[in-house]
């Protein structure tokens, strides 16, 4: 018995960084004896799962052949041939006219999760093996339809008796992601000074921002009974971030010089402004002065009618722009402003990083969804700021806070409730701050695959690389030798990449010149 316990202990230690669970089985020991062995091993402090051999046996797959073909997807649909030339040759040689063949269509890096609901044979389309399954009994061209990623999450949740809906924060985060053309387009927001400038600009837009922040302050005071020190610190931070402008002319806008100051040089600032305007993240305003009453107005340039009618004297302004330089201001697009108001911008930015490391890795990520509410029999169970769905049907919830001090035990417990709905052992916590301000939150990250804490040193990387040790959460040992990466290094790399990105867009990028320089 001691020898068996020692072998199990050794296997558990050696495989802890590869498998979240280890099971022991045997053909030579009966189920009753195996149960007695399990109780004896557990009494020695060894944690391992024992299963009968017939349950642990993996059934072999039927004979199959893989082939690669180019498909044209339009709105998630494509036409495919049910048989290849090799199939026809095999049928000709074997002299078989009709065989029960099936075709499983899979798209690289776009798997379909394992789900009883999706595998239901009564469905018009059956999904399994990470793809779409269609009959290939006839040699024909058939249509395959790829399910929407949100529908796949609904199907997996339905299997567990859970209903999911987008939250308000989720809709705001999704609007920002769509504005950027996808999660990857948000990389040019991953800069400390840019985020500060945008946050200050949003803070001076209207009193609605102050009302929302006041509610957050009230909530912080209400939570004082649980952790008064943390509540007080959060209250101080929220009050300190109030930045309402008294100048109606500049309220809710920033200037070119402020962008230069944030990014450090004109080339990077101009590249950022071109990206932000092209992606409709910001809008440019010009100041127009009435030549009759001298009243000054601000107009969005794309909406400036000529001639302009003065809003005060009502007369036509034939020369709205002065003889010297025209100073521009920039305002935030509504999706960007809203995402800053409710902090969902951090949900979007951290989701960008998570999607990037998984898409560059093993291709097991089915989808990432910002802001999801979970219901059980019509009752709200909880909300996750990001939900990750994997090809084996595993769901990993993510909680994101702007401040690391907000990642307290209560938030972890609420996230565990959601994870338990899907029998998921793993959760992820995300912070808008660096690790030196997340000391309490980092205590939950014990390196055992149950909780991972993502700080700004990671998600501000403009070009993340795969870091997948554990199956469903990132592994820090594969990033920078296990050391926290530097925010300064990220921002230096950010500037180089942004200027290069801008040159490519202008058709001015020269790879040979880059080598010579």
Coordinates of C-alpha atoms in Angstrom, one line a residue:
X1 CA 0.0 0.0 0.0
X2 CA 2.9 2.4 0.8
X3 CA 4.4 1.7 -2.6
X4 CA 1.1 2.4 -4.3
X5 CA 0.7 5.7 -2.4
X6 CA 4.2 6.7 -3.3
X7 CA 3.7 6.0 -7.0
X8 CA 0.5 8.0 -7.0
X9 CA 2.2 10.9 -5.2
X10 CA 5.0 10.9 -7.6
X11 CA 2.7 10.9 -10.7
X12 CA 0.6 13.7 -9.2
X13 CA 3.7 15.8 -8.6
X14 CA 5.1 15.2 -12.1
X15 CA 1.9 15.9 -13.9
X16 CA 0.5 18.8 -11.9
X17 CA 1.5 21.4 -14.6
X18 CA -0.1 19.4 -17.4
X19 CA -3.4 17.9 -16.1
X20 CA -5.8 19.5 -13.6
X21 CA -7.1 16.0 -12.7
X22 CA -5.4 12.5 -12.3
X23 CA -7.4 9.3 -12.2
X24 CA -6.2 5.8 -11.2
X25 CA -7.8 2.6 -12.6
X26 CA -7.1 -1.1 -12.8
X27 CA -8.3 -4.1 -14.8
X28 CA -7.0 -6.6 -12.2
X29 CA -8.7 -5.1 -9.1
X30 CA -12.5 -5.3 -8.7
X31 CA -14.6 -2.2 -8.2
X32 CA -15.1 -3.0 -4.5
X33 CA -11.3 -3.5 -3.9
X34 CA -10.7 -0.3 -5.9
X35 CA -13.0 1.5 -3.5
X36 CA -11.3 0.2 -0.5
X37 CA -7.9 1.2 -2.0
X38 CA -9.3 4.7 -2.7
X39 CA -10.4 5.1 0.9
X40 CA -7.0 3.9 2.2
X41 CA -5.0 6.2 -0.1
X42 CA -7.2 9.2 0.8
X43 CA -6.6 8.5 4.5
X44 CA -2.9 9.0 3.8
X45 CA -3.5 12.5 2.5
X46 CA -3.1 11.6 -1.2
X47 CA -5.8 13.4 -3.4
X48 CA -6.6 11.3 -6.5
X49 CA -9.7 10.0 -8.3
X50 CA -10.3 6.3 -8.6
X51 CA -12.4 5.0 -11.5
X52 CA -13.4 1.5 -12.7
X53 CA -11.6 0.4 -15.8
X54 CA -14.7 0.2 -18.0
X55 CA -15.5 3.9 -17.2
X56 CA -11.9 5.1 -17.9
X57 CA -11.7 3.2 -21.2
X58 CA -11.7 5.5 -24.2
X59 CA -13.6 4.1 -27.2
X60 CA -11.6 4.0 -30.4
X61 CA -12.8 6.3 -33.2
X62 CA -14.0 4.8 -36.5
X63 CA -11.6 4.7 -39.4
X64 CA -11.3 8.1 -41.0
X65 CA -9.2 10.2 -43.4
X66 CA -8.3 13.8 -43.1
X67 CA -8.1 16.3 -46.0
X68 CA -7.6 20.0 -46.3
X69 CA -9.7 22.2 -48.6
X70 CA -10.4 25.9 -49.0
X71 CA -13.9 27.0 -48.1
X72 CA -15.6 30.3 -48.7
X73 CA -17.6 31.3 -45.6
X74 CA -20.4 33.9 -45.9
X75 CA -22.5 34.7 -42.9
X76 CA -21.2 31.4 -41.3
X77 CA -22.3 29.3 -44.3
X78 CA -20.4 27.4 -46.9
X79 CA -20.9 24.8 -49.7
X80 CA -18.8 21.7 -49.4
X81 CA -18.4 18.5 -51.4
X82 CA -19.3 15.4 -49.4
X83 CA -16.6 13.3 -51.0
X84 CA -13.1 13.9 -52.2
X85 CA -11.4 12.3 -55.2
X86 CA -9.7 9.9 -52.8
X87 CA -13.1 8.8 -51.5
X88 CA -14.4 8.1 -54.9
X89 CA -11.2 6.1 -55.8
X90 CA -11.6 4.0 -52.6
X91 CA -15.2 3.3 -53.3
X92 CA -14.4 2.3 -56.9
X93 CA -11.6 -0.1 -55.8
X94 CA -13.6 -1.6 -53.0
X95 CA -16.6 -1.9 -55.3
X96 CA -19.0 -0.4 -52.8
X97 CA -21.8 1.7 -54.1
X98 CA -23.3 2.9 -50.9
X99 CA -21.6 3.1 -47.5
X100 CA -22.7 5.1 -44.4
X101 CA -20.1 7.8 -44.6
X102 CA -20.1 11.0 -42.6
X103 CA -18.3 14.2 -43.2
X104 CA -17.0 16.3 -40.3
X105 CA -16.1 19.8 -41.4
X106 CA -13.7 21.6 -39.1
X107 CA -12.3 25.1 -39.4
X108 CA -8.9 25.8 -38.0
X109 CA -8.9 27.9 -34.8
X110 CA -12.7 28.0 -34.9
X111 CA -13.8 24.8 -33.0
X112 CA -17.3 23.9 -31.9
X113 CA -17.6 22.9 -28.2
X114 CA -18.6 19.5 -27.0
X115 CA -22.2 19.7 -26.0
X116 CA -25.1 17.3 -25.8
X117 CA -27.4 20.0 -27.1
X118 CA -25.3 20.5 -30.2
X119 CA -24.9 16.8 -30.8
X120 CA -28.6 16.1 -30.8
X121 CA -29.4 14.0 -33.9
X122 CA -32.8 15.7 -34.2
X123 CA -31.1 19.0 -35.0
X124 CA -31.1 20.2 -38.6
X125 CA -27.3 20.3 -38.3
X126 CA -25.4 18.0 -36.0
X127 CA -22.2 19.2 -34.4
X128 CA -19.4 17.1 -32.9
X129 CA -15.7 16.5 -33.0
X130 CA -15.2 20.3 -33.1
X131 CA -17.0 20.5 -36.4
X132 CA -20.2 20.2 -38.4
X133 CA -21.3 16.6 -39.2
X134 CA -23.2 15.9 -42.4
X135 CA -24.1 12.8 -44.3
X136 CA -21.8 11.7 -47.1
X137 CA -23.9 8.7 -48.3
X138 CA -24.5 10.6 -51.5
X139 CA -21.8 12.2 -53.6
X140 CA -23.0 15.7 -53.7
X141 CA -22.5 19.3 -52.7
X142 CA -24.1 20.2 -49.4
X143 CA -24.4 23.3 -47.3
X144 CA -22.9 23.6 -43.8
X145 CA -23.8 26.2 -41.3
X146 CA -21.5 27.3 -38.5
X147 CA -23.3 28.3 -35.3
X148 CA -22.8 31.8 -33.9
X149 CA -20.4 31.9 -30.9
X150 CA -23.1 33.3 -28.6
X151 CA -25.4 30.5 -29.6
X152 CA -22.7 27.9 -28.7
X153 CA -22.4 29.5 -25.3
X154 CA -26.2 29.3 -24.9
X155 CA -26.2 25.6 -25.9
X156 CA -23.5 24.7 -23.3
X157 CA -25.3 26.7 -20.6
X158 CA -28.6 25.0 -21.5
X159 CA -26.9 21.6 -21.0
X160 CA -26.4 22.7 -17.4
X161 CA -29.9 24.1 -17.0
X162 CA -28.6 27.7 -17.1
X163 CA -29.7 30.6 -19.2
X164 CA -27.3 33.4 -20.2
X165 CA -27.9 37.0 -21.3
X166 CA -25.7 39.9 -22.2
X167 CA -25.3 42.4 -19.4
X168 CA -25.4 46.2 -19.9
X169 CA -21.7 46.4 -19.3
X170 CA -21.3 43.6 -21.8
X171 CA -23.2 45.5 -24.5
X172 CA -21.0 48.6 -24.0
X173 CA -17.8 46.5 -24.2
X174 CA -19.1 44.7 -27.3
X175 CA -19.9 48.1 -29.0
X176 CA -16.3 49.2 -28.3
X177 CA -14.9 46.0 -29.7
X178 CA -17.0 46.3 -32.9
X179 CA -15.9 49.9 -33.3
X180 CA -12.3 48.7 -33.2
X181 CA -13.0 46.0 -35.8
X182 CA -12.5 43.2 -33.3
X183 CA -10.6 42.6 -30.0
X184 CA -7.2 42.9 -31.8
X185 CA -8.0 46.5 -32.9
X186 CA -8.0 47.6 -29.2
X187 CA -4.2 47.3 -28.9
X188 CA -3.7 51.0 -29.6
X189 CA -5.6 51.8 -26.4
X190 CA -3.2 49.8 -24.3
X191 CA -1.0 52.6 -23.1
X192 CA -1.1 54.1 -19.6
X193 CA -1.0 57.8 -20.6
X194 CA -3.5 57.3 -23.4
X195 CA -5.9 55.6 -21.0
X196 CA -5.4 58.4 -18.5
X197 CA -6.1 61.1 -21.1
X198 CA -9.2 59.4 -22.4
X199 CA -10.5 58.8 -18.9
X200 CA -10.0 62.5 -18.0
X201 CA -11.8 63.5 -21.2
X202 CA -14.7 61.3 -20.4
X203 CA -14.8 62.5 -16.8
X204 CA -15.4 66.1 -18.0
X205 CA -18.1 65.2 -20.5
X206 CA -21.3 65.6 -18.4
X207 CA -22.8 65.3 -15.0
X208 CA -24.1 61.9 -15.8
X209 CA -20.6 60.6 -15.2
X210 CA -20.6 62.2 -11.7
X211 CA -24.0 60.7 -10.8
X212 CA -22.8 57.2 -11.7
X213 CA -19.6 57.7 -9.7
X214 CA -21.6 59.0 -6.8
X215 CA -23.6 55.8 -6.8
X216 CA -20.3 53.9 -6.7
X217 CA -19.2 56.0 -3.8
X218 CA -22.4 55.2 -2.0
X219 CA -21.9 51.5 -2.6
X220 CA -18.4 51.7 -1.3
X221 CA -19.7 53.2 1.9
X222 CA -22.3 50.6 2.2
X223 CA -19.7 47.9 2.0
X224 CA -17.7 49.5 4.9
X225 CA -19.1 46.9 7.3
X226 CA -17.3 44.1 5.5
X227 CA -14.0 45.9 4.9
X228 CA -13.9 49.5 6.1
X229 CA -10.3 50.2 5.2
X230 CA -10.7 49.0 1.6
X231 CA -14.0 50.9 1.2
X232 CA -12.4 54.1 2.4
X233 CA -9.5 53.8 0.1
X234 CA -11.8 53.1 -2.9
X235 CA -13.9 56.1 -1.9
X236 CA -10.8 58.3 -1.8
X237 CA -9.8 57.1 -5.3
X238 CA -13.2 57.7 -6.8
X239 CA -13.4 61.2 -5.4
X240 CA -9.9 61.9 -6.6
X241 CA -10.8 60.9 -10.2
X242 CA -13.5 63.6 -10.5
X243 CA -12.4 65.9 -13.3
X244 CA -15.4 68.0 -14.5
X245 CA -14.3 70.8 -16.7
X246 CA -15.7 74.3 -16.0
X247 CA -14.9 75.4 -19.6
X248 CA -17.8 74.6 -21.8
X249 CA -15.6 75.1 -24.9
X250 CA -13.1 72.3 -23.9
X251 CA -15.4 70.1 -21.9
X252 CA -15.2 66.5 -23.2
X253 CA -12.4 67.2 -25.7
X254 CA -8.6 66.9 -25.9
X255 CA -6.0 68.5 -28.2
X256 CA -3.2 67.4 -30.5
X257 CA -0.7 68.7 -28.0
X258 CA -2.1 66.6 -25.2
X259 CA -1.7 63.4 -27.4
X260 CA 1.9 64.5 -28.1
X261 CA 2.5 64.9 -24.4
X262 CA 0.9 61.4 -23.7
X263 CA 2.9 59.5 -26.3
X264 CA 6.1 61.5 -26.2
X265 CA 6.6 62.5 -29.8
X266 CA 4.8 63.9 -32.8
X267 CA 5.2 60.9 -35.1
X268 CA 3.6 58.5 -32.6
X269 CA 0.9 61.1 -31.8
X270 CA 0.0 61.6 -35.5
X271 CA -0.1 57.8 -36.1
X272 CA -2.5 57.4 -33.1
X273 CA -4.8 60.1 -34.2
X274 CA -5.0 58.7 -37.8
X275 CA -5.9 55.3 -36.3
X276 CA -8.4 56.7 -33.8
X277 CA -10.2 58.8 -36.5
X278 CA -10.2 56.0 -39.1
X279 CA -11.7 53.6 -36.6
X280 CA -14.2 56.2 -35.5
X281 CA -13.0 56.1 -31.9
X282 CA -12.8 59.9 -31.9
X283 CA -14.3 62.8 -33.8
X284 CA -12.6 66.0 -34.9
X285 CA -14.1 69.4 -34.1
X286 CA -13.1 72.8 -35.4
X287 CA -13.8 76.2 -33.9
X288 CA -15.8 78.6 -36.0
X289 CA -16.2 82.3 -35.3
X290 CA -19.0 84.5 -36.5
X291 CA -17.6 87.4 -38.4
X292 CA -20.6 89.5 -37.4
X293 CA -21.2 89.0 -33.7
X294 CA -17.9 87.2 -32.9
X295 CA -19.7 84.2 -31.3
X296 CA -17.5 81.1 -31.3
X297 CA -19.0 77.7 -32.2
X298 CA -17.6 74.2 -32.4
X299 CA -18.6 71.9 -35.3
X300 CA -17.8 68.3 -36.2
X301 CA -15.7 68.7 -39.4
X302 CA -17.6 66.1 -41.3
X303 CA -20.9 67.9 -40.5
X304 CA -19.8 71.5 -41.1
X305 CA -22.2 73.1 -43.6
X306 CA -21.0 75.9 -45.7
X307 CA -22.0 78.6 -45.4
X308 CA -22.5 78.3 -41.6
X309 CA -25.5 80.0 -39.9
X310 CA -24.6 81.7 -36.6
X311 CA -26.5 80.2 -33.7
X312 CA -26.7 83.7 -32.0
X313 CA -27.3 86.4 -34.6
X314 CA -28.7 84.1 -37.3
X315 CA -26.7 85.6 -40.1
X316 CA -24.7 83.6 -42.6
X317 CA -21.0 83.2 -41.9
X318 CA -19.2 83.2 -45.3
X319 CA -15.7 83.0 -43.9
X320 CA -16.0 80.7 -40.8
X321 CA -12.3 80.0 -40.5
X322 CA -9.7 82.6 -39.7
X323 CA -6.8 83.5 -41.9
X324 CA -4.2 81.7 -39.6
X325 CA -4.0 78.2 -38.3
X326 CA -7.1 76.2 -37.4
X327 CA -6.9 74.6 -34.0
X328 CA -8.7 71.2 -33.7
X329 CA -10.2 69.5 -30.7
X330 CA -11.1 65.8 -30.5
X331 CA -14.1 64.3 -28.7
X332 CA -14.8 60.6 -27.8
X333 CA -17.1 58.5 -29.8
X334 CA -20.1 57.4 -27.8
X335 CA -19.1 53.7 -27.5
X336 CA -15.7 54.7 -26.2
X337 CA -17.1 57.2 -23.7
X338 CA -19.7 54.7 -22.3
X339 CA -17.1 52.0 -21.9
X340 CA -14.9 54.4 -19.9
X341 CA -17.9 55.5 -17.8
X342 CA -18.7 52.0 -16.6
X343 CA -15.1 50.6 -16.7
X344 CA -16.1 48.0 -19.3
X345 CA -13.1 49.4 -21.3
X346 CA -10.9 47.2 -19.0
X347 CA -13.1 44.2 -19.7
X348 CA -12.5 44.8 -23.5
X349 CA -8.7 45.3 -23.1
X350 CA -8.2 42.3 -20.9
X351 CA -10.4 40.2 -23.3
X352 CA -8.2 41.3 -26.2
X353 CA -5.1 39.9 -24.4
X354 CA -6.8 36.6 -23.5
X355 CA -8.1 36.1 -27.0
X356 CA -4.6 36.8 -28.5
X357 CA -2.8 34.3 -26.3
X358 CA -5.3 31.5 -27.0
X359 CA -5.6 32.2 -30.8
X360 CA -1.8 32.0 -31.0
X361 CA -1.8 28.8 -29.0
X362 CA -3.6 25.5 -29.2
X363 CA -6.8 26.7 -30.9
X364 CA -9.1 25.4 -28.1
X365 CA -10.8 28.7 -27.4
X366 CA -14.3 28.7 -28.9
X367 CA -15.3 32.2 -27.9
X368 CA -14.8 35.1 -25.4
X369 CA -17.9 37.0 -24.4
X370 CA -17.9 40.3 -22.4
X371 CA -20.5 40.9 -19.7
X372 CA -22.7 37.8 -19.2
X373 CA -25.6 37.3 -16.7
X374 CA -26.4 33.8 -15.5
X375 CA -29.9 32.7 -14.6
X376 CA -31.2 29.6 -12.9
X377 CA -35.0 29.1 -13.1
X378 CA -35.4 32.8 -13.8
X379 CA -33.3 33.9 -10.8
X380 CA -30.1 35.9 -11.4
X381 CA -27.2 33.8 -10.1
X382 CA -24.4 36.2 -11.0
X383 CA -22.5 38.2 -13.7
X384 CA -19.1 37.6 -15.2
X385 CA -17.3 40.4 -16.9
X386 CA -15.8 38.0 -19.4
X387 CA -16.8 34.4 -20.2
X388 CA -14.4 32.0 -22.0
X389 CA -15.8 28.9 -23.7
X390 CA -13.5 26.1 -24.8
X391 CA -13.8 23.2 -27.2
X392 CA -14.3 20.6 -24.5
X393 CA -17.3 22.5 -23.2
X394 CA -15.4 24.0 -20.3
X395 CA -16.5 27.5 -19.2
X396 CA -14.1 29.8 -17.4
X397 CA -15.6 33.1 -15.8
X398 CA -13.5 36.2 -15.5
X399 CA -14.0 39.1 -13.1
X400 CA -12.3 42.4 -14.0
X401 CA -11.9 45.5 -11.7
X402 CA -10.3 48.8 -12.5
X403 CA -8.5 48.8 -9.1
X404 CA -6.7 45.8 -7.7
X405 CA -8.1 46.6 -4.2
X406 CA -11.6 45.8 -5.5
X407 CA -10.6 42.1 -6.1
X408 CA -11.6 41.0 -2.6
X409 CA -12.7 37.5 -1.3
X410 CA -16.4 38.4 -1.9
X411 CA -15.8 38.8 -5.6
X412 CA -13.8 35.6 -5.8
X413 CA -16.7 33.7 -4.0
X414 CA -19.3 35.1 -6.5
X415 CA -17.1 34.0 -9.4
X416 CA -16.8 30.5 -7.9
X417 CA -20.6 30.2 -7.8
X418 CA -20.6 30.7 -11.6
X419 CA -17.7 28.4 -12.2
X420 CA -19.4 25.7 -10.1
X421 CA -22.5 25.9 -12.3
X422 CA -20.4 24.5 -15.1
X423 CA -18.2 22.2 -13.0
X424 CA -15.2 24.4 -13.9
X425 CA -12.3 24.4 -11.4
X426 CA -10.7 27.6 -12.9
X427 CA -11.5 31.3 -12.6
X428 CA -9.5 34.4 -13.8
X429 CA -9.3 37.8 -12.1
X430 CA -8.2 40.9 -14.0
X431 CA -7.1 44.2 -12.8
X432 CA -6.6 47.6 -14.6
X433 CA -3.6 48.2 -12.4
X434 CA -0.1 46.8 -12.1
X435 CA 0.9 44.0 -9.8
X436 CA 2.4 46.3 -7.1
X437 CA -1.1 47.6 -6.5
X438 CA -2.7 44.1 -6.5
X439 CA -0.9 42.4 -3.6
X440 CA -4.1 41.1 -2.0
X441 CA -5.6 39.9 -5.2
X442 CA -2.3 38.0 -6.1
X443 CA -2.7 35.9 -3.0
X444 CA -5.6 34.0 -4.8
X445 CA -3.2 33.0 -7.6
X446 CA -1.5 30.0 -6.0
X447 CA -0.2 28.5 -9.3
X448 CA -2.5 25.4 -8.9
X449 CA -4.7 26.1 -12.0
X450 CA -7.7 27.3 -9.9
X451 CA -7.2 31.0 -10.2
X452 CA -5.1 33.3 -12.3
X453 CA -4.7 37.0 -11.8
X454 CA -4.0 39.2 -14.8
X455 CA -2.4 42.6 -14.1
X456 CA -1.6 45.4 -16.5
X457 CA 2.0 44.1 -17.0
X458 CA 0.4 41.4 -19.1
X459 CA -2.6 42.8 -20.9
X460 CA -0.8 46.0 -21.9
X461 CA 1.5 44.0 -24.1
X462 CA 0.7 45.2 -27.7
X463 CA 1.6 41.8 -29.2
X464 CA 0.9 39.0 -26.7
X465 CA 2.5 35.5 -27.3
X466 CA 0.9 32.2 -26.3
X467 CA 1.4 31.2 -22.7
X468 CA -0.6 28.0 -22.1
X469 CA 0.7 25.7 -19.5
X470 CA -2.6 24.9 -17.9
X471 CA -5.3 23.9 -20.2
X472 CA -7.7 26.7 -19.6
X473 CA -5.7 29.6 -18.0
X474 CA -2.4 31.3 -18.9
X475 CA 0.9 30.1 -17.5
X476 CA 3.2 32.9 -16.2
X477 CA 6.3 30.6 -16.4
X478 CA 6.2 30.9 -20.2
X479 CA 6.2 34.7 -20.2
X480 CA 9.5 36.6 -19.7
X481 CA 11.0 33.6 -17.9
X482 CA 8.3 33.8 -15.2
X483 CA 9.1 37.4 -14.3
X484 CA 6.6 40.2 -14.6
X485 CA 7.2 42.0 -17.9
X486 CA 7.9 45.7 -17.9
X487 CA 5.3 48.3 -18.7
X488 CA 8.0 50.6 -19.9
X489 CA 9.2 48.0 -22.4
X490 CA 5.6 47.5 -23.6
X491 CA 5.1 51.2 -24.2
X492 CA 8.4 51.5 -26.1
X493 CA 7.4 48.5 -28.2
X494 CA 3.9 50.1 -28.6
X495 CA 5.3 53.2 -30.1
X496 CA 7.5 51.3 -32.6
X497 CA 4.6 49.1 -33.7
X498 CA 2.1 52.0 -33.9
X499 CA 4.4 54.0 -36.3
X500 CA 5.0 50.9 -38.4
X501 CA 1.3 50.1 -38.5
X502 CA 0.6 53.7 -39.6
X503 CA 3.3 53.5 -42.4
X504 CA 1.7 50.3 -43.7
X505 CA -1.7 52.0 -43.8
X506 CA -0.1 54.9 -45.8
X507 CA 1.8 52.6 -48.1
X508 CA 5.1 53.9 -46.8
X509 CA 6.5 50.8 -45.0
X510 CA 9.8 49.6 -46.3
X511 CA 11.0 46.4 -44.6
X512 CA 14.5 46.7 -46.1
X513 CA 14.9 50.3 -44.7
X514 CA 13.8 48.8 -41.3
X515 CA 16.7 46.3 -41.5
X516 CA 19.2 49.0 -42.4
X517 CA 18.0 51.3 -39.6

